[in-house]
């Protein structure tokens, strides 16, 4: 967007190799606070020695653009942390969020206090071969979209602390398996409307659309 770049300092003294896999990053994230022009880069992974499986020690390093330094903290986590979908990362409420690859929960990292948290998904979100789920930011809220063979449903977390999800909309999909263009309908108050009557403005976590 700006054609500007910044070279970050090394996050470790020696690079990750198969003979030195300690702290290999399995989770990567970028969080930007536009109001104060600050960003964080997160690299997290399990500690393991050569020839051994991870021992449950989870190492997280966080780059702070204000100090131009990395900080590190260690916690003990189960092996389900390796099941995160690396392409599903959203920054909202000062935290980074990853969606598990099988849609079992959302993993978040609070960058203000370096605390991990597991967030439950809406009860209706289930993992199956015909369903896809994605994380987004919707009007400053953590949002989940699930696309099935017949519906696209959109949830937003209105109360972040108590983890209260609200179904924002559902879109009816026709002729999904055919090669013809599909016509989408938004269903609100039991009344179907063409999708252009109910357009949602989604915003990325990094750049403002103002």
PDB file of C-alpha atoms in Angstrom:
ATOM      1  CA  UNK A   1       0.000   0.000   0.000  1.00  0.00           C
ATOM      2  CA  UNK A   2       2.693   2.545   1.010  1.00  0.00           C
ATOM      3  CA  UNK A   3       5.708   0.947  -0.714  1.00  0.00           C
ATOM      4  CA  UNK A   4       7.556   1.303   2.592  1.00  0.00           C
ATOM      5  CA  UNK A   5       9.221  -1.517   4.471  1.00  0.00           C
ATOM      6  CA  UNK A   6      11.074  -2.040   7.713  1.00  0.00           C
ATOM      7  CA  UNK A   7      13.706  -4.649   8.443  1.00  0.00           C
ATOM      8  CA  UNK A   8      13.070  -6.271  11.818  1.00  0.00           C
ATOM      9  CA  UNK A   9      15.904  -7.341  14.125  1.00  0.00           C
ATOM     10  CA  UNK A  10      16.602 -11.032  14.489  1.00  0.00           C
ATOM     11  CA  UNK A  11      14.210 -12.850  16.776  1.00  0.00           C
ATOM     12  CA  UNK A  12      16.815 -15.470  17.744  1.00  0.00           C
ATOM     13  CA  UNK A  13      20.578 -15.844  17.783  1.00  0.00           C
ATOM     14  CA  UNK A  14      20.694 -18.774  15.363  1.00  0.00           C
ATOM     15  CA  UNK A  15      18.284 -19.842  12.612  1.00  0.00           C
ATOM     16  CA  UNK A  16      15.888 -22.782  12.871  1.00  0.00           C
ATOM     17  CA  UNK A  17      17.246 -25.962  11.289  1.00  0.00           C
ATOM     18  CA  UNK A  18      16.360 -29.624  11.607  1.00  0.00           C
ATOM     19  CA  UNK A  19      19.303 -29.946  13.992  1.00  0.00           C
ATOM     20  CA  UNK A  20      18.188 -26.874  15.955  1.00  0.00           C
ATOM     21  CA  UNK A  21      14.367 -26.797  15.829  1.00  0.00           C
ATOM     22  CA  UNK A  22      13.895 -25.073  19.204  1.00  0.00           C
ATOM     23  CA  UNK A  23      11.056 -22.530  19.007  1.00  0.00           C
ATOM     24  CA  UNK A  24      10.123 -23.238  15.377  1.00  0.00           C
ATOM     25  CA  UNK A  25       7.212 -20.907  14.651  1.00  0.00           C
ATOM     26  CA  UNK A  26       3.931 -22.722  14.033  1.00  0.00           C
ATOM     27  CA  UNK A  27       1.844 -19.577  14.591  1.00  0.00           C
ATOM     28  CA  UNK A  28       2.552 -16.217  12.968  1.00  0.00           C
ATOM     29  CA  UNK A  29       0.539 -13.025  13.305  1.00  0.00           C
ATOM     30  CA  UNK A  30       0.639  -9.272  12.735  1.00  0.00           C
ATOM     31  CA  UNK A  31      -1.333  -6.806  14.823  1.00  0.00           C
ATOM     32  CA  UNK A  32      -1.586  -3.092  14.014  1.00  0.00           C
ATOM     33  CA  UNK A  33      -2.975  -0.302  16.181  1.00  0.00           C
ATOM     34  CA  UNK A  34      -3.570   2.561  13.748  1.00  0.00           C
ATOM     35  CA  UNK A  35      -4.570   5.032  16.463  1.00  0.00           C
ATOM     36  CA  UNK A  36      -1.064   5.032  17.954  1.00  0.00           C
ATOM     37  CA  UNK A  37       0.833   3.884  14.833  1.00  0.00           C
ATOM     38  CA  UNK A  38       2.111   0.755  16.569  1.00  0.00           C
ATOM     39  CA  UNK A  39       2.433  -2.831  15.373  1.00  0.00           C
ATOM     40  CA  UNK A  40       3.406  -6.214  16.794  1.00  0.00           C
ATOM     41  CA  UNK A  41       4.692  -9.324  15.098  1.00  0.00           C
ATOM     42  CA  UNK A  42       4.122 -12.670  16.818  1.00  0.00           C
ATOM     43  CA  UNK A  43       6.069 -15.905  16.308  1.00  0.00           C
ATOM     44  CA  UNK A  44       5.077 -18.883  18.448  1.00  0.00           C
ATOM     45  CA  UNK A  45       6.013 -22.538  18.505  1.00  0.00           C
ATOM     46  CA  UNK A  46       6.844 -25.554  20.659  1.00  0.00           C
ATOM     47  CA  UNK A  47      10.192 -26.249  22.243  1.00  0.00           C
ATOM     48  CA  UNK A  48      11.689 -29.504  21.045  1.00  0.00           C
ATOM     49  CA  UNK A  49      15.153 -30.932  20.818  1.00  0.00           C
ATOM     50  CA  UNK A  50      16.541 -32.728  17.782  1.00  0.00           C
ATOM     51  CA  UNK A  51      14.971 -36.173  17.346  1.00  0.00           C
ATOM     52  CA  UNK A  52      12.236 -35.602  19.932  1.00  0.00           C
ATOM     53  CA  UNK A  53       8.610 -34.571  19.882  1.00  0.00           C
ATOM     54  CA  UNK A  54       7.527 -31.224  21.428  1.00  0.00           C
ATOM     55  CA  UNK A  55       7.466 -31.429  25.228  1.00  0.00           C
ATOM     56  CA  UNK A  56       4.502 -29.050  25.664  1.00  0.00           C
ATOM     57  CA  UNK A  57       6.619 -25.958  26.323  1.00  0.00           C
ATOM     58  CA  UNK A  58       5.228 -23.229  24.073  1.00  0.00           C
ATOM     59  CA  UNK A  59       7.592 -20.362  23.265  1.00  0.00           C
ATOM     60  CA  UNK A  60       6.187 -17.049  22.028  1.00  0.00           C
ATOM     61  CA  UNK A  61       8.245 -14.078  20.830  1.00  0.00           C
ATOM     62  CA  UNK A  62       6.589 -10.701  20.196  1.00  0.00           C
ATOM     63  CA  UNK A  63       8.155  -7.792  18.319  1.00  0.00           C
ATOM     64  CA  UNK A  64       7.204  -4.315  19.559  1.00  0.00           C
ATOM     65  CA  UNK A  65       7.589  -1.497  17.041  1.00  0.00           C
ATOM     66  CA  UNK A  66       7.865   1.085  19.848  1.00  0.00           C
ATOM     67  CA  UNK A  67      10.941  -0.512  21.416  1.00  0.00           C
ATOM     68  CA  UNK A  68      12.237  -2.153  18.225  1.00  0.00           C
ATOM     69  CA  UNK A  69      12.856  -5.279  20.296  1.00  0.00           C
ATOM     70  CA  UNK A  70      11.528  -8.802  20.715  1.00  0.00           C
ATOM     71  CA  UNK A  71      10.186 -10.066  24.031  1.00  0.00           C
ATOM     72  CA  UNK A  72       9.728 -13.721  24.882  1.00  0.00           C
ATOM     73  CA  UNK A  73       7.448 -15.609  27.241  1.00  0.00           C
ATOM     74  CA  UNK A  74       6.951 -19.314  27.813  1.00  0.00           C
ATOM     75  CA  UNK A  75       3.799 -21.279  28.684  1.00  0.00           C
ATOM     76  CA  UNK A  76       2.704 -24.913  28.700  1.00  0.00           C
ATOM     77  CA  UNK A  77       0.103 -25.820  26.054  1.00  0.00           C
ATOM     78  CA  UNK A  78      -1.311 -29.050  24.692  1.00  0.00           C
ATOM     79  CA  UNK A  79      -0.526 -30.283  21.195  1.00  0.00           C
ATOM     80  CA  UNK A  80      -3.821 -28.966  19.793  1.00  0.00           C
ATOM     81  CA  UNK A  81      -2.021 -25.674  19.229  1.00  0.00           C
ATOM     82  CA  UNK A  82      -0.444 -27.288  16.159  1.00  0.00           C
ATOM     83  CA  UNK A  83      -3.923 -27.626  14.605  1.00  0.00           C
ATOM     84  CA  UNK A  84      -4.316 -23.894  13.981  1.00  0.00           C
ATOM     85  CA  UNK A  85      -5.163 -22.671  10.502  1.00  0.00           C
ATOM     86  CA  UNK A  86      -2.213 -20.385   9.819  1.00  0.00           C
ATOM     87  CA  UNK A  87      -4.134 -18.395   7.212  1.00  0.00           C
ATOM     88  CA  UNK A  88      -6.938 -17.529   9.623  1.00  0.00           C
ATOM     89  CA  UNK A  89      -5.550 -14.633  11.711  1.00  0.00           C
ATOM     90  CA  UNK A  90      -7.577 -11.598  12.820  1.00  0.00           C
ATOM     91  CA  UNK A  91      -6.492  -8.691  15.044  1.00  0.00           C
ATOM     92  CA  UNK A  92      -9.288  -7.144  17.124  1.00  0.00           C
ATOM     93  CA  UNK A  93      -9.662  -5.931  20.746  1.00  0.00           C
ATOM     94  CA  UNK A  94      -5.891  -5.778  21.088  1.00  0.00           C
ATOM     95  CA  UNK A  95      -5.597  -9.532  20.503  1.00  0.00           C
ATOM     96  CA  UNK A  96      -4.635 -11.826  17.658  1.00  0.00           C
ATOM     97  CA  UNK A  97      -7.029 -14.675  16.864  1.00  0.00           C
ATOM     98  CA  UNK A  98      -6.413 -17.953  15.070  1.00  0.00           C
ATOM     99  CA  UNK A  99      -9.075 -20.457  14.015  1.00  0.00           C
ATOM    100  CA  UNK A 100      -8.381 -24.157  14.491  1.00  0.00           C
ATOM    101  CA  UNK A 101      -8.228 -26.148  11.289  1.00  0.00           C
ATOM    102  CA  UNK A 102     -11.174 -28.301  12.411  1.00  0.00           C
ATOM    103  CA  UNK A 103     -13.218 -25.351  13.768  1.00  0.00           C
ATOM    104  CA  UNK A 104     -13.142 -26.540  17.386  1.00  0.00           C
ATOM    105  CA  UNK A 105     -12.347 -23.143  18.915  1.00  0.00           C
ATOM    106  CA  UNK A 106     -10.567 -19.811  18.415  1.00  0.00           C
ATOM    107  CA  UNK A 107      -7.167 -19.238  19.990  1.00  0.00           C
ATOM    108  CA  UNK A 108      -6.349 -15.661  20.979  1.00  0.00           C
ATOM    109  CA  UNK A 109      -3.267 -13.880  22.298  1.00  0.00           C
ATOM    110  CA  UNK A 110      -3.743 -10.649  24.247  1.00  0.00           C
ATOM    111  CA  UNK A 111      -0.796  -8.481  23.222  1.00  0.00           C
ATOM    112  CA  UNK A 112      -1.261  -6.148  26.187  1.00  0.00           C
ATOM    113  CA  UNK A 113      -0.600  -8.813  28.837  1.00  0.00           C
ATOM    114  CA  UNK A 114       0.804 -11.785  26.834  1.00  0.00           C
ATOM    115  CA  UNK A 115      -2.011 -14.157  27.834  1.00  0.00           C
ATOM    116  CA  UNK A 116      -3.385 -17.018  25.718  1.00  0.00           C
ATOM    117  CA  UNK A 117      -7.130 -17.635  25.661  1.00  0.00           C
ATOM    118  CA  UNK A 118      -9.448 -20.174  24.051  1.00  0.00           C
ATOM    119  CA  UNK A 119     -12.721 -18.756  22.698  1.00  0.00           C
ATOM    120  CA  UNK A 120     -15.711 -20.958  21.917  1.00  0.00           C
ATOM    121  CA  UNK A 121     -17.324 -20.775  18.492  1.00  0.00           C
ATOM    122  CA  UNK A 122     -21.086 -20.422  17.958  1.00  0.00           C
ATOM    123  CA  UNK A 123     -22.819 -23.747  18.640  1.00  0.00           C
ATOM    124  CA  UNK A 124     -24.057 -23.879  15.042  1.00  0.00           C
ATOM    125  CA  UNK A 125     -20.545 -23.804  13.585  1.00  0.00           C
ATOM    126  CA  UNK A 126     -19.552 -27.394  12.900  1.00  0.00           C
ATOM    127  CA  UNK A 127     -16.715 -28.921  10.918  1.00  0.00           C
ATOM    128  CA  UNK A 128     -17.586 -31.162   7.999  1.00  0.00           C
ATOM    129  CA  UNK A 129     -16.471 -31.807   4.444  1.00  0.00           C
ATOM    130  CA  UNK A 130     -19.119 -29.472   3.015  1.00  0.00           C
ATOM    131  CA  UNK A 131     -18.550 -26.556   5.392  1.00  0.00           C
ATOM    132  CA  UNK A 132     -15.957 -23.792   5.399  1.00  0.00           C
ATOM    133  CA  UNK A 133     -15.394 -21.292   8.183  1.00  0.00           C
ATOM    134  CA  UNK A 134     -13.457 -18.025   8.127  1.00  0.00           C
ATOM    135  CA  UNK A 135     -12.509 -15.365  10.681  1.00  0.00           C
ATOM    136  CA  UNK A 136     -13.072 -11.678   9.907  1.00  0.00           C
ATOM    137  CA  UNK A 137     -13.414  -8.328  11.602  1.00  0.00           C
ATOM    138  CA  UNK A 138     -16.897  -6.837  11.255  1.00  0.00           C
ATOM    139  CA  UNK A 139     -17.405  -3.271  12.509  1.00  0.00           C
ATOM    140  CA  UNK A 140     -14.755  -3.739  15.180  1.00  0.00           C
ATOM    141  CA  UNK A 141     -16.112  -7.136  16.295  1.00  0.00           C
ATOM    142  CA  UNK A 142     -14.653 -10.595  15.938  1.00  0.00           C
ATOM    143  CA  UNK A 143     -16.701 -12.318  13.242  1.00  0.00           C
ATOM    144  CA  UNK A 144     -17.116 -15.866  11.947  1.00  0.00           C
ATOM    145  CA  UNK A 145     -18.533 -16.768   8.543  1.00  0.00           C
ATOM    146  CA  UNK A 146     -19.547 -20.333   7.743  1.00  0.00           C
ATOM    147  CA  UNK A 147     -20.353 -21.392   4.205  1.00  0.00           C
ATOM    148  CA  UNK A 148     -22.226 -24.636   3.638  1.00  0.00           C
ATOM    149  CA  UNK A 149     -23.950 -26.149   0.628  1.00  0.00           C
ATOM    150  CA  UNK A 150     -27.087 -24.070   1.218  1.00  0.00           C
ATOM    151  CA  UNK A 151     -26.256 -21.188   3.574  1.00  0.00           C
ATOM    152  CA  UNK A 152     -23.643 -18.590   4.359  1.00  0.00           C
ATOM    153  CA  UNK A 153     -24.103 -17.527   8.002  1.00  0.00           C
ATOM    154  CA  UNK A 154     -22.394 -14.550   9.625  1.00  0.00           C
ATOM    155  CA  UNK A 155     -21.844 -14.259  13.383  1.00  0.00           C
ATOM    156  CA  UNK A 156     -20.331 -11.349  15.302  1.00  0.00           C
ATOM    157  CA  UNK A 157     -19.153 -11.373  18.927  1.00  0.00           C
ATOM    158  CA  UNK A 158     -21.013  -8.410  20.427  1.00  0.00           C
ATOM    159  CA  UNK A 159     -19.731  -8.985  23.987  1.00  0.00           C
ATOM    160  CA  UNK A 160     -16.070  -9.938  23.825  1.00  0.00           C
ATOM    161  CA  UNK A 161     -15.539 -10.618  27.528  1.00  0.00           C
ATOM    162  CA  UNK A 162     -18.552 -12.905  27.978  1.00  0.00           C
ATOM    163  CA  UNK A 163     -18.123 -14.423  24.474  1.00  0.00           C
ATOM    164  CA  UNK A 164     -21.672 -13.721  23.322  1.00  0.00           C
ATOM    165  CA  UNK A 165     -22.179 -14.415  19.613  1.00  0.00           C
ATOM    166  CA  UNK A 166     -24.950 -12.808  17.576  1.00  0.00           C
ATOM    167  CA  UNK A 167     -26.184 -14.090  14.215  1.00  0.00           C
ATOM    168  CA  UNK A 168     -25.863 -11.053  11.964  1.00  0.00           C
ATOM    169  CA  UNK A 169     -27.188 -12.501   8.749  1.00  0.00           C
ATOM    170  CA  UNK A 170     -27.623 -15.634   6.678  1.00  0.00           C
ATOM    171  CA  UNK A 171     -27.425 -15.830   2.919  1.00  0.00           C
ATOM    172  CA  UNK A 172     -29.250 -18.449   0.874  1.00  0.00           C
ATOM    173  CA  UNK A 173     -27.153 -20.047  -1.863  1.00  0.00           C
ATOM    174  CA  UNK A 174     -28.740 -21.613  -4.966  1.00  0.00           C
ATOM    175  CA  UNK A 175     -27.225 -24.054  -7.483  1.00  0.00           C
ATOM    176  CA  UNK A 176     -23.961 -24.425  -5.605  1.00  0.00           C
ATOM    177  CA  UNK A 177     -22.921 -27.604  -7.418  1.00  0.00           C
ATOM    178  CA  UNK A 178     -23.733 -26.348 -10.901  1.00  0.00           C
ATOM    179  CA  UNK A 179     -21.371 -24.326 -13.065  1.00  0.00           C
ATOM    180  CA  UNK A 180     -23.882 -21.522 -13.434  1.00  0.00           C
ATOM    181  CA  UNK A 181     -23.694 -18.206 -11.624  1.00  0.00           C
ATOM    182  CA  UNK A 182     -25.452 -18.405  -8.259  1.00  0.00           C
ATOM    183  CA  UNK A 183     -28.004 -15.881  -7.029  1.00  0.00           C
ATOM    184  CA  UNK A 184     -27.679 -15.024  -3.341  1.00  0.00           C
ATOM    185  CA  UNK A 185     -30.459 -13.956  -1.011  1.00  0.00           C
ATOM    186  CA  UNK A 186     -30.166 -12.486   2.448  1.00  0.00           C
ATOM    187  CA  UNK A 187     -32.796 -13.784   4.863  1.00  0.00           C
ATOM    188  CA  UNK A 188     -33.851 -11.340   7.590  1.00  0.00           C
ATOM    189  CA  UNK A 189     -37.018 -11.480   9.651  1.00  0.00           C
ATOM    190  CA  UNK A 190     -38.105 -14.518   7.606  1.00  0.00           C
ATOM    191  CA  UNK A 191     -38.214 -12.325   4.487  1.00  0.00           C
ATOM    192  CA  UNK A 192     -35.780 -13.123   1.656  1.00  0.00           C
ATOM    193  CA  UNK A 193     -34.152 -10.122  -0.015  1.00  0.00           C
ATOM    194  CA  UNK A 194     -31.590  -9.912  -2.802  1.00  0.00           C
ATOM    195  CA  UNK A 195     -28.093  -9.762  -1.342  1.00  0.00           C
ATOM    196  CA  UNK A 196     -27.508  -6.208  -2.546  1.00  0.00           C
ATOM    197  CA  UNK A 197     -30.192  -5.089  -0.076  1.00  0.00           C
ATOM    198  CA  UNK A 198     -28.027  -6.366   2.789  1.00  0.00           C
ATOM    199  CA  UNK A 199     -24.411  -5.612   1.947  1.00  0.00           C
ATOM    200  CA  UNK A 200     -21.863  -5.884   4.751  1.00  0.00           C
ATOM    201  CA  UNK A 201     -18.724  -3.719   4.743  1.00  0.00           C
ATOM    202  CA  UNK A 202     -15.897  -5.935   5.953  1.00  0.00           C
ATOM    203  CA  UNK A 203     -12.641  -4.319   7.000  1.00  0.00           C
ATOM    204  CA  UNK A 204      -9.153  -5.743   7.213  1.00  0.00           C
ATOM    205  CA  UNK A 205      -7.242  -5.651  10.469  1.00  0.00           C
ATOM    206  CA  UNK A 206      -4.392  -3.578   9.047  1.00  0.00           C
ATOM    207  CA  UNK A 207      -5.709  -0.824   6.816  1.00  0.00           C
ATOM    208  CA  UNK A 208      -8.592   1.573   7.254  1.00  0.00           C
ATOM    209  CA  UNK A 209     -11.171   2.019   4.511  1.00  0.00           C
ATOM    210  CA  UNK A 210     -11.897   5.639   5.441  1.00  0.00           C
TER     211      UNK A 210
END
